[in-house]
Every structure is written in C-alpha cells, then in structure tokens.
Coordinates of C-alpha atoms in Angstrom, one line a residue:
M1 CA 50.2 121.2 82.5
I2 CA 52.2 122.4 79.6
E3 CA 52.2 126.4 79.4
K4 CA 50.0 127.8 77.1
D5 CA 47.5 130.7 76.8
M6 CA 44.3 130.3 78.3
V7 CA 40.4 131.0 77.1
R8 CA 39.7 134.4 78.5
V9 CA 35.9 135.6 77.9
L10 CA 37.4 138.2 79.8
S11 CA 39.5 141.2 79.1
D12 CA 41.9 143.6 80.7
E13 CA 39.6 145.9 80.8
D14 CA 36.7 143.9 82.0
I15 CA 38.9 142.3 84.7
R16 CA 40.1 146.2 86.0
K17 CA 36.5 147.4 86.0
I18 CA 34.6 144.2 87.5
H19 CA 37.7 144.8 90.2
E20 CA 37.5 148.5 90.4
Q21 CA 33.4 147.8 90.6
T22 CA 33.4 145.1 93.7
L23 CA 35.1 147.1 95.7
A24 CA 33.3 150.3 95.0
V25 CA 30.0 148.0 96.1
L26 CA 31.8 146.8 98.9
E27 CA 32.6 150.7 100.0
D28 CA 29.4 152.3 99.2
I29 CA 26.6 149.5 99.5
G30 CA 28.1 146.5 101.5
V31 CA 26.9 143.3 102.6
T32 CA 24.7 142.2 105.0
V33 CA 26.5 139.9 108.0
V34 CA 24.0 138.8 110.5
H35 CA 26.3 137.2 112.6
E36 CA 26.7 139.6 115.6
G37 CA 30.9 138.8 116.2
G38 CA 31.3 139.0 112.4
R39 CA 30.3 142.5 112.6
A40 CA 32.2 143.3 115.7
M41 CA 35.3 142.1 114.1
L42 CA 34.6 143.9 111.3
A43 CA 33.7 146.8 113.0
D44 CA 37.0 146.7 114.7
A45 CA 39.0 146.2 112.1
G46 CA 37.5 149.8 110.4
A47 CA 34.6 148.6 108.4
K48 CA 31.1 150.8 108.8
V49 CA 28.7 148.9 110.3
D50 CA 24.7 149.8 110.4
P51 CA 23.3 148.6 113.9
Q52 CA 19.7 148.4 112.2
T53 CA 20.1 146.9 108.8
H54 CA 23.6 145.1 109.8
M55 CA 24.6 146.2 106.8
V56 CA 29.1 146.7 106.5
R57 CA 30.6 148.7 104.3
I58 CA 34.3 147.3 103.7
S59 CA 36.5 149.8 102.5
S60 CA 39.3 148.5 99.4
D61 CA 42.3 149.1 101.7
L62 CA 41.0 146.4 104.2
V63 CA 40.3 144.1 101.1
E64 CA 43.2 144.6 99.3
R65 CA 44.9 143.9 103.2
S66 CA 42.4 140.5 103.3
L67 CA 43.7 139.2 100.0
E68 CA 47.2 139.5 100.5
T69 CA 47.0 136.9 103.5
T70 CA 45.0 135.1 101.2
P71 CA 47.4 131.8 100.6
K72 CA 48.0 131.7 96.4
R73 CA 48.3 127.6 97.3
I74 CA 46.7 125.0 99.1
V75 CA 47.3 121.6 99.7
L76 CA 43.9 119.4 100.1
G77 CA 45.2 116.6 102.5
A78 CA 44.0 113.0 102.0
R79 CA 43.6 109.6 104.0
D80 CA 46.3 108.3 101.5
S81 CA 49.1 111.0 101.4
D82 CA 49.8 109.8 97.7
K83 CA 46.2 111.2 96.8
D84 CA 47.2 114.8 98.1
L85 CA 46.4 118.0 96.1
V86 CA 47.8 121.0 95.5
L87 CA 45.4 123.7 94.4
E88 CA 47.4 127.2 92.8
P89 CA 47.1 129.3 90.2
G90 CA 48.7 127.6 86.9
G91 CA 48.9 124.3 88.6
R92 CA 47.1 120.6 87.6
M93 CA 43.6 120.8 87.0
Y94 CA 42.0 118.0 89.6
A95 CA 38.0 116.8 89.5
R96 CA 35.7 115.7 91.9
N97 CA 32.1 114.2 92.1
G98 CA 29.3 116.1 92.9
G99 CA 27.9 116.2 96.6
G100 CA 24.7 117.6 98.3
P101 CA 21.7 115.6 96.6
G102 CA 19.1 113.7 99.0
H103 CA 18.0 111.6 95.6
I104 CA 19.4 109.4 92.6
L105 CA 18.5 108.1 89.7
D106 CA 18.5 104.2 90.8
M107 CA 20.9 102.1 88.5
E108 CA 18.6 99.6 88.3
T109 CA 15.3 100.7 88.3
G110 CA 15.8 103.5 86.3
K111 CA 14.1 105.6 88.6
V112 CA 14.3 108.7 91.2
R113 CA 14.5 107.9 94.7
E114 CA 15.4 108.9 97.9
I115 CA 19.3 108.2 98.9
T116 CA 20.2 105.8 101.2
T117 CA 23.1 104.9 103.6
T118 CA 24.2 102.7 101.3
D119 CA 24.0 104.9 98.2
V120 CA 26.3 107.3 100.2
A121 CA 29.1 104.3 100.5
N122 CA 28.6 102.8 97.2
Y123 CA 29.3 106.4 95.6
A124 CA 32.2 107.1 97.3
R125 CA 33.9 103.6 96.6
L126 CA 32.8 104.5 93.3
V127 CA 34.6 107.7 93.5
D128 CA 37.4 105.7 95.1
A129 CA 38.0 103.3 91.9
L130 CA 38.0 106.5 89.7
D131 CA 41.1 107.2 87.6
H132 CA 39.9 110.9 86.7
I133 CA 38.0 111.9 90.1
D134 CA 40.5 113.1 92.4
Y135 CA 38.6 113.8 95.4
A136 CA 35.2 113.3 96.9
A137 CA 31.6 115.1 98.3
P138 CA 29.2 112.9 100.3
V139 CA 25.5 112.9 99.2
Y140 CA 23.1 112.6 102.0
A141 CA 21.4 109.5 103.0
Q142 CA 17.4 110.2 103.4
D143 CA 17.3 107.2 106.0
T144 CA 19.6 108.5 108.6
P145 CA 18.3 111.3 111.4
P146 CA 18.3 114.8 109.5
A147 CA 20.5 116.5 113.0
T148 CA 22.6 113.9 112.1
R149 CA 22.8 113.0 108.3
D150 CA 25.8 115.4 107.3
I151 CA 27.8 113.9 110.5
R152 CA 26.9 109.9 109.4
A153 CA 27.7 110.9 105.8
L154 CA 31.6 112.2 106.7
A155 CA 31.9 108.9 108.6
T156 CA 30.2 106.9 106.1
M157 CA 32.6 108.6 103.3
F158 CA 36.3 108.2 105.2
A159 CA 35.5 104.5 106.0
N160 CA 34.7 104.1 101.6
T161 CA 37.3 106.5 100.1
V162 CA 41.1 107.2 100.8
K163 CA 41.1 110.0 98.7
H164 CA 40.2 114.1 100.2
I165 CA 36.5 114.9 101.1
N166 CA 34.4 118.0 100.6
M167 CA 32.2 118.4 102.9
R168 CA 29.1 120.6 103.9
V169 CA 27.5 120.9 107.0
L170 CA 24.0 120.8 107.1
N171 CA 23.7 122.5 110.7
V172 CA 26.2 124.8 112.0
R173 CA 26.5 122.8 115.1
S174 CA 27.7 119.3 112.9
L175 CA 30.7 121.6 112.8
S176 CA 32.4 120.8 115.6
Y177 CA 31.9 116.9 115.4
V178 CA 33.0 116.7 111.5
I179 CA 36.0 118.8 112.7
R180 CA 36.9 116.5 115.7
M181 CA 36.5 113.3 112.8
A182 CA 38.9 114.8 110.4
E183 CA 41.2 115.0 113.7
I184 CA 41.0 111.7 114.1
V185 CA 41.4 109.9 110.5
A186 CA 44.5 112.8 110.3
G187 CA 46.1 111.6 113.9
G188 CA 45.4 115.0 115.3
K189 CA 45.1 118.6 115.2
E190 CA 48.7 119.4 113.9
Q191 CA 48.3 116.7 111.2
L192 CA 45.1 118.0 110.2
R193 CA 46.6 121.6 109.7
E194 CA 49.3 120.6 108.0
R195 CA 47.2 117.8 105.8
P196 CA 43.6 118.9 105.9
L197 CA 42.0 116.0 105.0
I198 CA 38.6 118.1 104.4
T199 CA 37.0 121.2 102.7
M200 CA 34.1 123.2 103.7
L201 CA 31.4 124.4 101.5
E202 CA 29.5 126.9 102.5
S203 CA 27.7 129.7 100.7
P204 CA 26.7 133.4 100.7
I205 CA 23.1 134.5 100.2
A206 CA 22.3 136.5 97.6
P207 CA 21.7 139.2 97.1
L208 CA 25.1 140.3 99.2
K209 CA 23.8 138.7 102.5
V210 CA 26.5 136.5 104.6
P211 CA 24.7 134.3 106.9
D212 CA 25.9 133.1 110.0
V213 CA 26.5 130.1 108.9
L214 CA 29.2 131.2 106.7
V215 CA 30.3 133.4 109.4
D216 CA 31.2 130.2 111.4
T217 CA 32.5 128.0 108.7
L218 CA 35.0 130.6 107.7
V219 CA 36.0 131.6 111.8
T220 CA 36.1 127.6 112.8
C221 CA 37.9 126.4 109.8
G222 CA 40.5 129.3 109.8
E223 CA 41.7 128.0 112.9
Y224 CA 41.8 124.1 112.3
G225 CA 44.0 125.1 109.2
I226 CA 40.6 123.6 107.1
P227 CA 40.1 124.9 103.3
V228 CA 37.0 126.8 102.5
E229 CA 35.0 126.8 99.7
I230 CA 33.4 129.9 99.3
C231 CA 30.1 129.2 96.9
S232 CA 28.2 132.1 95.5
M233 CA 25.3 131.5 94.2
P234 CA 23.5 134.4 92.6
N235 CA 20.4 134.0 90.0
A236 CA 20.7 136.0 86.8
G237 CA 16.6 138.0 86.9
A238 CA 16.3 136.7 90.5
T239 CA 18.8 137.2 93.3
G240 CA 21.2 138.6 90.9
P241 CA 21.3 141.6 88.1
I242 CA 19.6 140.1 84.7
T243 CA 22.9 140.8 82.9
L244 CA 25.5 138.3 83.0
A245 CA 28.2 141.0 84.1
G246 CA 26.1 142.2 86.8
S247 CA 25.5 138.5 88.6
L248 CA 29.2 138.0 88.0
L249 CA 29.9 141.2 90.0
V250 CA 27.3 140.3 92.6
S251 CA 29.4 137.2 93.0
N252 CA 32.4 138.8 93.2
V253 CA 31.4 140.8 95.5
E254 CA 30.2 137.9 98.1
M255 CA 33.2 136.2 97.4
L256 CA 35.5 139.1 98.8
A257 CA 32.9 139.8 101.7
A258 CA 33.9 136.4 102.8
V259 CA 37.4 136.4 102.2
V260 CA 37.7 139.3 104.7
I261 CA 35.9 137.9 107.5
S262 CA 38.2 134.4 107.0
Q263 CA 41.4 136.9 106.7
L264 CA 40.7 138.9 110.1
A265 CA 39.8 135.6 112.2
H266 CA 42.4 134.1 110.9
P267 CA 45.4 135.9 108.2
G268 CA 46.3 133.0 106.3
A269 CA 43.5 131.1 106.0
P270 CA 43.3 128.5 102.8
L271 CA 39.9 129.3 100.7
E272 CA 38.7 128.6 97.3
F273 CA 36.1 130.7 94.9
A274 CA 33.9 128.7 94.4
P275 CA 31.9 130.9 91.8
R276 CA 28.3 129.1 90.7
I277 CA 26.5 131.9 89.2
V278 CA 22.6 130.4 87.8
I279 CA 20.0 132.2 85.5
M280 CA 16.2 132.3 85.8
D281 CA 14.5 130.9 83.3
M282 CA 11.6 133.6 83.1
A283 CA 9.1 131.2 81.2
T284 CA 9.4 128.4 83.6
G285 CA 10.8 129.8 87.0
R286 CA 13.3 127.0 87.1
S287 CA 17.1 128.0 87.7
L288 CA 19.4 127.4 84.7
T289 CA 22.7 125.7 85.2
G290 CA 23.6 124.2 82.1
S291 CA 23.0 126.8 79.9
I292 CA 25.9 128.4 77.6
E293 CA 25.7 131.5 79.3
N294 CA 26.4 129.9 82.6
A295 CA 29.2 128.3 80.7
L296 CA 30.6 132.0 80.2
L297 CA 30.4 133.2 83.7
A298 CA 32.2 130.0 84.6
A299 CA 34.9 130.6 82.9
A300 CA 34.7 134.4 83.5
G301 CA 35.0 133.5 87.3
V302 CA 37.8 131.6 87.3
Q303 CA 39.5 133.9 85.2
L304 CA 38.9 136.9 87.4
A305 CA 40.4 134.4 90.9
R306 CA 43.3 132.9 88.3
E307 CA 44.7 136.5 86.9
C308 CA 43.4 139.4 89.5
Y309 CA 43.7 137.5 93.0
Q310 CA 45.3 134.1 91.8
I311 CA 43.5 132.4 95.0
P312 CA 42.6 128.7 93.9
V313 CA 39.2 128.3 91.8
N314 CA 36.9 125.5 92.2
I315 CA 34.1 125.7 89.4
H316 CA 31.2 123.2 88.7
G317 CA 32.1 121.2 85.5
P318 CA 29.2 119.0 84.1
Y319 CA 26.3 120.7 84.7
T320 CA 23.2 120.0 82.9
D321 CA 19.5 121.3 83.2
G322 CA 18.6 117.5 81.7
V323 CA 17.1 114.8 84.2
I324 CA 18.6 112.0 82.0
I325 CA 21.3 110.7 80.1
D326 CA 21.1 112.0 77.2
S327 CA 22.2 113.9 74.2
Q328 CA 21.2 117.0 75.9
S329 CA 23.4 116.3 79.3
A330 CA 26.3 115.3 77.2
I331 CA 26.2 118.7 75.1
E332 CA 25.8 120.4 78.1
R333 CA 28.3 119.0 80.5
T334 CA 31.1 118.8 78.1
Y335 CA 31.3 122.0 76.4
F336 CA 30.7 123.6 80.3
T337 CA 33.7 121.4 81.2
F338 CA 35.7 122.4 78.4
L339 CA 35.2 125.7 78.7
S340 CA 36.0 126.0 82.4
A341 CA 39.3 123.4 82.5
F342 CA 40.6 125.5 79.2
A343 CA 39.7 128.8 81.2
G344 CA 42.3 127.6 83.7
A345 CA 40.1 126.0 86.7
N346 CA 41.7 124.3 89.6
V347 CA 39.0 122.0 90.7
L348 CA 36.1 120.8 88.0
A349 CA 33.3 119.7 89.9
G350 CA 30.0 118.2 89.9
A351 CA 30.5 114.5 88.4
G352 CA 27.4 112.4 88.5
H353 CA 25.3 115.4 88.8
L354 CA 21.9 115.0 86.6
E355 CA 18.9 118.2 86.6
Q356 CA 20.6 120.8 87.6
G357 CA 22.6 119.1 90.4
L358 CA 20.0 117.9 92.1
V359 CA 19.6 114.1 91.7
I360 CA 23.1 111.6 91.3
S361 CA 23.5 109.0 88.8
F362 CA 26.2 106.4 89.1
T363 CA 26.2 105.5 85.7
Q364 CA 26.2 109.4 85.0
L365 CA 29.8 109.0 87.3
L366 CA 31.1 106.8 85.1
I367 CA 30.5 108.9 82.0
D368 CA 31.9 111.9 83.5
D369 CA 35.0 110.4 84.7
E370 CA 35.6 109.8 80.8
I371 CA 34.7 113.4 80.1
Y372 CA 37.2 114.2 82.7
G373 CA 40.0 111.6 81.4
L374 CA 39.5 113.4 77.9
V375 CA 39.8 117.0 79.3
N376 CA 42.7 116.2 81.0
R377 CA 44.2 115.2 78.2
A378 CA 43.4 118.1 76.2
V379 CA 44.6 120.6 79.0
E380 CA 47.9 118.9 79.3
G381 CA 49.0 119.9 75.1
F382 CA 51.5 117.7 73.3
R383 CA 55.0 118.2 73.3
V384 CA 57.1 120.2 70.6
N385 CA 61.2 118.9 70.5
D386 CA 63.7 117.5 68.8
E387 CA 62.2 113.9 70.1
T388 CA 58.7 114.1 69.4
L389 CA 59.3 116.5 66.0
A390 CA 61.4 112.6 65.4
V391 CA 63.2 113.5 62.3
D392 CA 65.7 110.7 62.7
A393 CA 62.2 108.2 62.6
I394 CA 60.9 110.1 59.7
A395 CA 64.3 109.2 57.8
R396 CA 63.8 105.6 58.8
G397 CA 60.2 105.3 58.1
V398 CA 60.6 106.5 54.7
A399 CA 63.2 104.0 54.1
E400 CA 60.9 101.4 55.6
G401 CA 57.5 102.4 54.4
N402 CA 56.4 102.7 57.8
F403 CA 56.4 103.5 61.5
L404 CA 55.1 100.4 63.3
T405 CA 58.0 98.6 64.0
D406 CA 60.2 102.0 64.9
K407 CA 62.0 102.3 68.1
H408 CA 60.2 105.9 68.4
T409 CA 57.2 104.6 67.8
L410 CA 57.5 101.8 70.9
K411 CA 59.1 104.2 72.7
H412 CA 55.9 106.5 72.5
L413 CA 53.2 104.2 71.9
R414 CA 51.7 105.0 75.2
M415 CA 52.9 108.4 75.6
E416 CA 50.9 110.1 73.1
R417 CA 47.2 108.9 73.2
Y418 CA 44.6 108.4 75.9
V419 CA 43.1 105.7 75.8
P420 CA 39.3 105.3 76.9
Y421 CA 37.5 103.3 78.4
L422 CA 33.6 103.7 77.8
L423 CA 34.2 105.2 74.4
T424 CA 34.1 102.9 71.7
R425 CA 36.8 102.8 68.7
E426 CA 35.8 99.4 67.2
A427 CA 34.2 99.0 63.9
R428 CA 29.7 98.3 63.3
A429 CA 30.6 94.3 63.2
A430 CA 33.0 94.3 66.0
W431 CA 30.3 96.7 68.3
E432 CA 27.3 94.6 67.1
A433 CA 29.2 91.5 68.5
A434 CA 29.7 93.1 71.6
G435 CA 25.9 93.0 72.3
S436 CA 25.4 96.9 70.3
K437 CA 25.4 98.2 73.5
D438 CA 25.2 102.5 74.0
M439 CA 27.3 104.5 76.3
A440 CA 24.6 104.6 79.3
T441 CA 25.0 100.7 79.0
R442 CA 28.5 100.4 78.9
A443 CA 29.3 102.8 81.9
K444 CA 26.2 101.2 83.9
E445 CA 28.1 98.0 83.8
R446 CA 31.5 99.2 84.6
A447 CA 29.5 100.5 87.8
Q448 CA 28.1 97.4 88.3
E449 CA 31.5 95.7 88.6
L450 CA 33.2 98.3 90.2
L451 CA 30.7 97.8 93.2
K452 CA 31.0 94.0 92.8
T453 CA 34.6 94.0 92.6
Y454 CA 36.6 96.9 94.2
R455 CA 37.3 97.3 97.7
P456 CA 38.2 100.3 99.5
V457 CA 41.5 100.7 102.0
P458 CA 39.9 100.3 105.3
L459 CA 40.4 102.7 108.2
D460 CA 41.9 101.2 111.0
D461 CA 40.0 99.6 113.7
D462 CA 40.8 102.2 116.3
V463 CA 40.1 104.8 113.9
A464 CA 36.7 103.3 112.4
R465 CA 36.1 102.7 116.7
M466 CA 36.6 106.2 117.4
L467 CA 34.7 107.9 114.3
D468 CA 31.8 105.6 115.7
E469 CA 32.2 107.3 119.0
V470 CA 31.9 110.8 117.6
V471 CA 28.4 109.8 115.7
A472 CA 27.1 108.7 118.9
E473 CA 27.7 111.1 120.5
A474 CA 26.7 113.3 117.9
A475 CA 23.3 111.4 117.7
R476 CA 22.9 111.5 121.7
E477 CA 23.4 115.6 121.8
L478 CA 21.5 116.7 118.7
E479 CA 18.9 113.9 118.0
K480 CA 17.2 114.9 121.0
E481 CA 16.9 118.9 120.3
R482 CA 14.5 117.5 117.2

C-alpha cells in the first residue's frame, strides 16, 4: 500500500478525549468480571474488586502497562505458508468471509434454510478458491450435534481450505479440542505458537461485562500464542448510549479490559481489536448493522486502534440490513467497506453475509470477493515517478498519434488496471448476446462452476485421521452430557 493520508473521522482531540474517558470509566466505574479466577488475577495486579457486585475497577497505570506488552504485529499462519498473513498498523489490508450463522440463502431455490455440513465444506472451498478473500471463518451445520458443532466445523474447514481460520467456540469446553486440532495440523505446539493456524473470536457483553468464556479464551489462547479477536458489540440505545460517541466509548472500555486480562495472564499474547457497534432501531427493535452511522463507528474504531493503541484491528466490511441480494445490500456494503478500508483497517470481515450477519449466501460471497478486489486496488493507489509520468512515451505517442503499440504501454498494461471478473464492461449488444445476465446471476454461475471444479489441497492422511479421532473423542465426552 502506498503511504497516504487515511480517512480520519476523529480529530486528535477526539482521540485524546475518548482515551482519557476510557481510562476514567475503567478506574471509576469498572467492568463486571464474572470469572472468579479472572477477578483474582486482576486483584493481585492491584485492581479494586467488589466481592458483592463483581465489579472490577482498573487503574490507568495497569491499562497502560498492559498496552505496552500487547504486540503491534501478529502473524496469522496458514496450512499453506504462502498464505500466511501479517497484521500490523499501516500494513496490508486483508479480507475474510463472514462466519457464524446457522442459515443460508440457498443458491438453487432462493429460500433461506438451515446450514448443513455440506454447506460448511462448500463455503470453505469457495473461500479457498477466491483471490481476494485471504482467510476463512466457519458457519455451523445445524445437522450436527450442538455439543460438538464448533469442533466438527473446524475439522471440515481444515479439510477444505489451506488458508488461516478464524474460529469461535460455541461452548468453552470445546476450546481444548479446537486447540488440539490446530496443533495437529500445525505439526506441534511450538509450530502452532510460531505460526498460529487459527484465531479465536470472543466477545464482552455490553454494557461493560466480561463473561467467563472471554476470560477462559484469553487465558487459554494466550498460553498457546493463538491470537484472540476481541469483538465488542454494544447496541447504541439498548446496551450502549444512544450517542455514537457514547457507544464507541463503551466498546473501547470493553476491549481494553480484555487487553488487561490477556496481558496479565500472558504478557505478549497476540490480540486484535474488533469493534462491531450496532444501533437499535427504536421503531422496530432491530439492531441495525448497515447504516451509515455503523460505518462511521467502524471507521472511528479503526482509527482508535491504529493511531492510539497501534493494535491490529479487524472490522466488519460488507454489512447490510438487507435480506436479499439487491441494491440496498450493494449500497450498504460498498460504503461500509470503502470507509473502513480507507480508515486503515487490517482486516475486513463479513464477505457473504446478509440480513445483519444472520444468513450467508454463496452468490453474495462471490460479489464481495469482487468488491474486495476493487477496494484493494483503490487502497493501493498509483505511483507517481519518472517511469509512470512517461515523458518519453508521451513524446513517442505524439509522433505516432497513439500509444497502442508503445513499449511503455506493453510494459505497464497489466500493472495499472484491476480487471474484474463479475462486473460487465461490454456494450449492450454483447451483453444481450451473452444472455442479459445481471450481477447476481453471473456470481451464482461462477460459484456453481467453482463448486463443480475446484478441489482444495487435501490434508495428509495421518493428519485427517488424527482430526477424526479428536472429533470422536469430543463426541464421546461432550455429547453424552446433553
């Protein structure tokens, strides 16, 4: 990426004030920490703990010391080391698909249905095949037992993509199995620490509550060097103040509280900020994700992480409140993605999501891959130097009357332009001759073609067998409890 001024929705004074008030809220109001061990660890470090309410007040000094040990640069390893990613402020921007939902907009019927194991595999295969989606996140098959749904999803992902995997456990007891699986694929504990193949996503609960599962995830993942994506989601007007600044403050407080817990347990443990502030629609009670205010908050969260804390930041890119692939979805996800990208996000997540992230669509995934390609090209910018200003070529072009066959044109032809694979650039007659297909139809057909022809690099037989053994063990231990 060419160095340039990024989009700044916050002034220097705004950033200073938000940081100061974040420290004040942590010290004067505090956060609720349900986890007994987490409270004890914080108390040992000097935090003030109320044994009745479980509120923990954290000094600014403790926060600042924790920020000092938080890595500014983290590596997300992949099964194929050529797909490793490096996250750092000012570094390259990456993209991933949207994970989590249990429902899919069926590509063949156009109806929403529950996700199956086949869908999980196909989603991973598409992500593996696409050029502009750099790592993967699973969805959860509803035809698998709830107690091991997350574990089975990860096994399916490992079998169908060589890219890094972002993971969220549905039950804290799954965590040990998930880490064992990652160790197996990585080749051992130290190999996993050096190049962690998974990132764990976990969330505070707004307003200002640190749940058990977040503490356990931070502590356990820190031990293994697995990055944790701290996903803070206050709902402005419901679980956060109605003002954008107020909910941004709540989100920042929650993420910094998680930073302190992580760094007390394992100084140097890798983290990502993931502010995902939503807004309550008071008319319907729905939590809006695709509004322009959501996009502003995302850009502000990126700016805080980048300028104030220098911590890698992961933001949702193609958010939409729309339920189908239409103009609303295109408008919302495009302004969201471009604003977050030009604010300096390290990761744009959420490709393939519809309906506030409750549904995935393979067709939408392909469209978002195209959007990511365009965004990457825009963020890359263009170079201005003697070669690109092309004074000598201009002299030759004036003499010839055109630049079509000039050596400078041939040299730079493929470097200067991004060539889209879904956008149509042809004249109407050619478009009609090709079937008058709209964007969604072209994306659907491309997805169908990839699912028929693309085959990911398989796991080694021994690795696949060991993963199956872990899944079987998890099924014996966890499913019997249901």
